[in-house]
Coordinates of C-alpha atoms in Angstrom, one line a residue:
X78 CA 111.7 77.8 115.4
X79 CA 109.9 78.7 112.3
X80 CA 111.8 79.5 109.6
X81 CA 111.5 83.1 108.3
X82 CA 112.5 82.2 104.5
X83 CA 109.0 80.4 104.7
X84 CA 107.0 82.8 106.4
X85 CA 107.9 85.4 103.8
X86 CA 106.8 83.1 101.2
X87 CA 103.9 82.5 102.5
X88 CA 103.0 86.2 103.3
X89 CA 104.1 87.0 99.7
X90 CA 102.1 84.1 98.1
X91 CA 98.6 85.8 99.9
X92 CA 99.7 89.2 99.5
X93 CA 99.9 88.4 95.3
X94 CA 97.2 85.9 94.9
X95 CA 99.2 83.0 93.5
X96 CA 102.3 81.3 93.9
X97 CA 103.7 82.4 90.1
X98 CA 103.1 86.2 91.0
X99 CA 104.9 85.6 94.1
X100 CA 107.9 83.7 92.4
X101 CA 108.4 86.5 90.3
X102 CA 108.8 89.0 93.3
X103 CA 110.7 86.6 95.3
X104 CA 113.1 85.8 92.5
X105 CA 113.0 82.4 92.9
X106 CA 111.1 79.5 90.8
X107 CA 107.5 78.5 91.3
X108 CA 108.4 75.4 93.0
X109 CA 111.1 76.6 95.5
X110 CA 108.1 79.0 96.6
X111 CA 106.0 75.8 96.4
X112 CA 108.2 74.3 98.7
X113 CA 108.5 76.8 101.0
X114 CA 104.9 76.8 102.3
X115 CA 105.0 73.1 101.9
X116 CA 107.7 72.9 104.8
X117 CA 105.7 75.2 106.7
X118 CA 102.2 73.4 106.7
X119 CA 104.5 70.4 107.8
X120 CA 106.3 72.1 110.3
X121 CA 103.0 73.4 112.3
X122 CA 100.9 70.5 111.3
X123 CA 98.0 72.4 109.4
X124 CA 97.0 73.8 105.8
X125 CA 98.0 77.2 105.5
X126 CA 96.0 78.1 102.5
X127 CA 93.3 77.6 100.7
X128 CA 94.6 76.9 97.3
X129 CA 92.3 79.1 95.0
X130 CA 92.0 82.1 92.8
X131 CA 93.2 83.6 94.4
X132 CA 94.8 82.4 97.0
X133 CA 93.3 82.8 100.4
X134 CA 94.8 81.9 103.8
X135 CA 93.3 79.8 106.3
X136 CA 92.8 80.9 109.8
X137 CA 96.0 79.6 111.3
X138 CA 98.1 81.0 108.2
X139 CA 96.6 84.3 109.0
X140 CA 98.0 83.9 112.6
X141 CA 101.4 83.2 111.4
X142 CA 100.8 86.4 108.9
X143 CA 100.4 88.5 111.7
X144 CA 103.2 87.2 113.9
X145 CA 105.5 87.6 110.8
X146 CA 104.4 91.0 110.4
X147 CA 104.7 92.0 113.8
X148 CA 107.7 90.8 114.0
X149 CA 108.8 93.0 110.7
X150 CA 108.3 95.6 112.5
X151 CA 109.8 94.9 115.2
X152 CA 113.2 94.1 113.3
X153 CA 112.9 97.2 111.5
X154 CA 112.9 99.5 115.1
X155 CA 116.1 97.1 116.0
X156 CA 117.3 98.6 112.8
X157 CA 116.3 101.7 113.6
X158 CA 118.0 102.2 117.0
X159 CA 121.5 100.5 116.1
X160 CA 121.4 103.8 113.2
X161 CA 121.5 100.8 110.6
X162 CA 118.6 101.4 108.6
X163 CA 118.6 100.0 105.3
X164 CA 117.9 102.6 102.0
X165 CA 117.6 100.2 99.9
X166 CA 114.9 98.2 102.4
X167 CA 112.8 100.7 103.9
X168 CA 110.4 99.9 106.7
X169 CA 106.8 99.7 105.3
X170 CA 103.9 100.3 107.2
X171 CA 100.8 98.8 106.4
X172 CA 97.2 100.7 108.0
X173 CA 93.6 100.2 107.3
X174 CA 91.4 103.4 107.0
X175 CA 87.7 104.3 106.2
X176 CA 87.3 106.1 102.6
X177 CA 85.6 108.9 104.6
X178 CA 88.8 109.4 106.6
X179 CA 91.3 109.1 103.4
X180 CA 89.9 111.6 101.7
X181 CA 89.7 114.2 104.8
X182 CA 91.7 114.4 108.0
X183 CA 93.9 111.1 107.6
X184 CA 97.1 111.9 104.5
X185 CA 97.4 115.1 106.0
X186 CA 98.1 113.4 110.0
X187 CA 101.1 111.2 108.4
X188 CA 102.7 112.9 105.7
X189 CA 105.3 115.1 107.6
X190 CA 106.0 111.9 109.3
X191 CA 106.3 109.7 106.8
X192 CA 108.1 112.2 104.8
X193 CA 111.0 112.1 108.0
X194 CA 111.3 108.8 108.6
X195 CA 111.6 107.7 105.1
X196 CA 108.8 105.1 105.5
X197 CA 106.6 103.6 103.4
X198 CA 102.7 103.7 103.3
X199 CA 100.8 100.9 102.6
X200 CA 96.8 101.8 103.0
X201 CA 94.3 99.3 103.0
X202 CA 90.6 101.1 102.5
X203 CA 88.2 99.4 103.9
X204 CA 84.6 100.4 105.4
X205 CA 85.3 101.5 109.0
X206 CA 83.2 98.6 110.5
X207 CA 85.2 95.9 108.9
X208 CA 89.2 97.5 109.2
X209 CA 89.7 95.7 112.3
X210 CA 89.4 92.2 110.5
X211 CA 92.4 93.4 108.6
X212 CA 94.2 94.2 111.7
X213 CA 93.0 90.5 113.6
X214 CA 94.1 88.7 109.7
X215 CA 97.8 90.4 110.2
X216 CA 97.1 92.8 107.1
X217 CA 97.8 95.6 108.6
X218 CA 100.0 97.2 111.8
X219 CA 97.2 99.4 112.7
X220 CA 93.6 100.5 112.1
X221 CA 91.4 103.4 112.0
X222 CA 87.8 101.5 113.1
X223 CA 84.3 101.8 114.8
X224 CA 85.1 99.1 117.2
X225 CA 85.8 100.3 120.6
X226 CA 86.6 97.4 122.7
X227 CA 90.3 96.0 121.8
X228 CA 91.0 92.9 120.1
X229 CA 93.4 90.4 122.1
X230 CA 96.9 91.7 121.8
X231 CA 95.4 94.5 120.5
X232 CA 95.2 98.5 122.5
X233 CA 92.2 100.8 121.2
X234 CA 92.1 105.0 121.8
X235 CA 89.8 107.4 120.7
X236 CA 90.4 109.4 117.9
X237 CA 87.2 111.2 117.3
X238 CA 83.7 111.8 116.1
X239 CA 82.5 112.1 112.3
X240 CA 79.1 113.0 112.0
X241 CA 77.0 112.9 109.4
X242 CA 74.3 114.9 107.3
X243 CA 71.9 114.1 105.2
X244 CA 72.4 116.4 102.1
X245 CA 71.1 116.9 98.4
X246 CA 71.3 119.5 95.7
X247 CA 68.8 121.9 95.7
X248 CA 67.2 120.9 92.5
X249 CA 67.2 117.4 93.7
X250 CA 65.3 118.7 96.9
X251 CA 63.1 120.6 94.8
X252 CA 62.3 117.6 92.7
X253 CA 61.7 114.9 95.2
X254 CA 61.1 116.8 98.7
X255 CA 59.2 119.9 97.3
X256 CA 61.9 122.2 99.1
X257 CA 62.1 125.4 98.1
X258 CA 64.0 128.8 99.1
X259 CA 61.2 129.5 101.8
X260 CA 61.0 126.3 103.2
X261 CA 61.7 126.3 107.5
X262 CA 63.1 123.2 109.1
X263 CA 62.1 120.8 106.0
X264 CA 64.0 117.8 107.4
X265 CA 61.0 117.3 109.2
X266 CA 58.5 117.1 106.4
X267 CA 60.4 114.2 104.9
X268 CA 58.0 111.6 104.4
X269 CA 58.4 107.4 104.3
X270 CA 56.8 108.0 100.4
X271 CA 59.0 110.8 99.2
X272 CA 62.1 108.5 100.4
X273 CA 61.0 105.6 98.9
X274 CA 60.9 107.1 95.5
X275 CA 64.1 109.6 95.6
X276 CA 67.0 107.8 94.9
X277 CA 70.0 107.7 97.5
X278 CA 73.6 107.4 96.5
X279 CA 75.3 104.9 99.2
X280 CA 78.5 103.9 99.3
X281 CA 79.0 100.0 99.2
X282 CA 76.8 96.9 99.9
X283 CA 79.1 97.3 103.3
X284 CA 78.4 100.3 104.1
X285 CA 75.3 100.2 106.9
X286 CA 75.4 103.7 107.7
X287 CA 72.1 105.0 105.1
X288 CA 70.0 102.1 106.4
X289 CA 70.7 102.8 110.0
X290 CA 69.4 106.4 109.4
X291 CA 66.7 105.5 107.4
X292 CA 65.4 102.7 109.6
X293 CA 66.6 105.1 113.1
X294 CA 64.2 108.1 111.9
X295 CA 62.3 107.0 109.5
X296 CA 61.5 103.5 110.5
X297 CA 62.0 102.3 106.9
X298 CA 63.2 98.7 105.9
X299 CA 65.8 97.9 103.0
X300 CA 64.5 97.2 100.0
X301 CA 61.8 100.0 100.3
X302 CA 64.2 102.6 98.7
X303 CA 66.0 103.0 95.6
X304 CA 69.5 103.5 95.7
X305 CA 73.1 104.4 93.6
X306 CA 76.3 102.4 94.8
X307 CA 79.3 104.1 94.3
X308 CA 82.3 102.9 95.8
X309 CA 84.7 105.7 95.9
X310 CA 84.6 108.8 98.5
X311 CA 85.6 111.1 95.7
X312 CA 82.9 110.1 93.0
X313 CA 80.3 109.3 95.8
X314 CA 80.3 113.1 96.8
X315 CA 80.5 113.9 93.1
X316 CA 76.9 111.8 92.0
X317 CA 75.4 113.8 94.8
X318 CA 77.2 117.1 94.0
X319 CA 75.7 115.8 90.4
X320 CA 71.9 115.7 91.6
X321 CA 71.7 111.9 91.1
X322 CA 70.3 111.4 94.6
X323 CA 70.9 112.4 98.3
X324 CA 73.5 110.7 101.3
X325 CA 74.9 111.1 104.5
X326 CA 77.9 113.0 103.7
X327 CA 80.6 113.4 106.6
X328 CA 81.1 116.6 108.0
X329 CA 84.3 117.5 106.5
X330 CA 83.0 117.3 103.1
X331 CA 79.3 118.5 103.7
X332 CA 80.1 121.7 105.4
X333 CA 81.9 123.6 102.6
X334 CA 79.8 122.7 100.3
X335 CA 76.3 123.7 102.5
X336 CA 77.8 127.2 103.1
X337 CA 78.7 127.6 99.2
X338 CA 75.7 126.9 98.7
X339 CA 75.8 123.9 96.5
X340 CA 74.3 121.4 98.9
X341 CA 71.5 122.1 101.5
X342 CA 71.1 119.9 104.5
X343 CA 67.5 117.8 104.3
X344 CA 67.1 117.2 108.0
X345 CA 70.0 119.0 110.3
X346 CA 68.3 117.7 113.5
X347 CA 68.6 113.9 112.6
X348 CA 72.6 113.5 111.9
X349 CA 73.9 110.4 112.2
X350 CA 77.3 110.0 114.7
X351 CA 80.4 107.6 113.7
X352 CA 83.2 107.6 116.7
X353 CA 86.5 106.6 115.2
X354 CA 89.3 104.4 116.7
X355 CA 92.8 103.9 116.4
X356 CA 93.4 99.9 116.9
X357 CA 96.8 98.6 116.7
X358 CA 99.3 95.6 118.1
X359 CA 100.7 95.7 121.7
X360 CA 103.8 95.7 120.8
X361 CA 106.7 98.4 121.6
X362 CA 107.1 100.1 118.1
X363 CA 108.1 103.2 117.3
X364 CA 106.1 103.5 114.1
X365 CA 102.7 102.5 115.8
X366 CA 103.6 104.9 118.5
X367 CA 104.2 107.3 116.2
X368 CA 101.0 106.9 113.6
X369 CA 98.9 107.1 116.9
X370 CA 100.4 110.7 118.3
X371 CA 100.2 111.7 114.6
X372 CA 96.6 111.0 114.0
X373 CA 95.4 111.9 117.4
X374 CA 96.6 115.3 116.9
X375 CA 95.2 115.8 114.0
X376 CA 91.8 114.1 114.8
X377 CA 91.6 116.8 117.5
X378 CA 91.2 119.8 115.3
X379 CA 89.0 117.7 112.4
X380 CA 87.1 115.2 114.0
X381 CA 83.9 116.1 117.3
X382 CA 86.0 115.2 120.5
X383 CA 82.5 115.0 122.9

C-alpha cells in the first residue's frame, strides 16, 4: 500500500514547483516534505522527480499523480453519497480546455453546475492538440481535445465542430489584399505574395492551425510569412479587431463581428474545421459524469454537430 500522506506531497511538491512552496501549503517543514517523497521513491523503487526549477515529475511520478488524483475523486463521490461532504474541503475539479473554447461556449456549460454542487474549478488552458497530455500526466480529471481515439483508461465523445474563418478589418484588407466594397468572392484572389507580406496574428508557437490553412490552400511553407503571436483569446481577437494583421477566428467570435460589420471574411469557401472532444478517466464519478452531460448540451446549440 502506498501511503497517501506521501502521495499528497508529492502531488503538492509538482503542483508548486519546489519543495519550500509546498511546505508552506502543507504546513509542515521543508524536510518532513523532503522526506515524504524520499519514502516514496523508495517504496516503488524509482525517482519520482526531476529535481529542478522547477520541479518536474518523471514519468512514473506522473503515474502515481494520476492514480492519486483519480482516486481524489473518487473519495470525494464516497463523500458525496454518505451526505458527508466536507465545507471546509470542497471537491475540486481540475479540466483542461482550448482558449478558443474558454472564451465561448465552455464557463457558460458548467457554471449552474458548479454553482449547485459547490465545486471547485480548476482550468488548465492549453492548445486543444496538447490538453490530452495533461489528462495522460494526471493534471486534470477531464479534457476538452482534438484527439479522437481514447487514451488507455481513458473514454472519448464528441462534443462538436468549431470552424474557422479567415478574417481581417477592412482597412487591413484594403491595405494588403486590395479589397474594396465592390469586390465578389475575394477569398479567391488571395495570392502566395500578398500573404507573404501581410502580417498574421497566430496564437502561440503551439498553435498549428494558421499553417495548416496556409500550407492546405495556399501551399505555403513556414517561414514565408510574417506573423504576431499573441497568446491570449481575448487580445488575439483584439490585434485583429485592431488592424494589426488577419487569423482564423472561430466561429463564435467571427460571426458577430462579420455581421456588424467590423470584420469581413477574406476567403468564406476555404474555412478550416476543428472537431472537439470530451476525454476523461474510466472511472464511475459523478463529477466527470456530470461535466460531460453539461458540456454536451451546451456544445449542441454552439458548436457544428455534422
Amino acid at each position: 500500500m502506498l501511503e497517501y500522506a506521501n502521495l499528497k506531497a508529492l502531488a503538492v511538491v509538482v503542483s508548486e514547483g519546489g519543495f519550500e512552496r509546498a511546505a508552506k501549503v502543507l504546513h509542515i517543514t521543508q524536510s518532513a516534505v523532503s522526506q515524504r517523497v524520499r519514502q516514496l521513491e523508495e517504496r516503488v523503487g524509482q525517482s519520482l522527480l526531476i529535481r529542478s526549477t522547477p520541479v518536474v515529475a518523471t514519468p512514473t511520478g506522473k503515474r502515481l499523480l494520476r492514480h492519486y488524483s483519480q482516486v481524489q475523486l473518487l473519495e470525494s463521490e464516497l463523500r458525496s453519497e454518505l451526505d458527508a461532504d466536507d465545507p471546509n474541503h470542497p471537491t475540486t475539479v481540475r479540466i483542461a480546455v482550448n482558449a478558443d473554447s474558454l472564451a465561448t461556449w465552455f464557463l457558460p456549460a458548467l457554471a449552474d453546475m458548479f454553482s449547485r454542487h459547490a465545486w471547485l474549478l480548476e482550468l488548465i488552458v492549453d492548445d486543444e492538440s496538447y490538453t490530452h497530455h495533461l489528462l495522460k500526466n494526471g493534471e486534470a480529471v477531464g479534457c476538452v481535445t482534438t484527439t479522437a481515439n481514447p487514451m488507455a483508461g481513458c473514454s472519448s465523445e464528441f462534443l462538436g465542430t468549431m470552424e474557422y474563418m479567415c478574417v481581417a478589418t477592412p482597412q487591413f484588407a484594403a491595405r494588403y489584399f486590395e479589397w474594396s466594397d465592390t469586390s465578389n468572392d475575394s477569398g479567391s484572389q488571395l495570392t502566395q505574395a500578398q500573404l507573404t507580406k501581410a502580417p498574421a496574428v497566430v496564437f502561440s508557437t503551439k498553435d498549428k492551425l494558421h499553417e495548416k490553412y496556409l500550407a492546405q490552400y495556399f501551399q505555403m511553407t513556414p517561414g514565408r510569412w510574417w506573423q504576431h503571436t499573441i497568446p491570449s483569446s481575448e487580445s488575439f481577437l483584439e490585434a485583429i479587431n485592431l488592424s494589426l494583421g488577419y487569423g482564423l477566428v472561430g466561429h463564435l467570435q467571427a460571426k458577430p463581428l462579420i455581421d456588424q460589420g467590423v470584420l469581413i471574411e477574406l476567403t468564406p469557401e476555404k474555412r478550416m474545421r476543428v472537431p472537439l472532444y470530451w476525454q476523461h478517466w474510466n472511472i464511475k464519478a459523478k463529477q466527470t459524469t456530470l461535466v460531460y452531460r453539461a458540456l454536451a448540451a451546451t456544445a449542441q446549440h454552439h458548436l457544428l454537430q455534422q
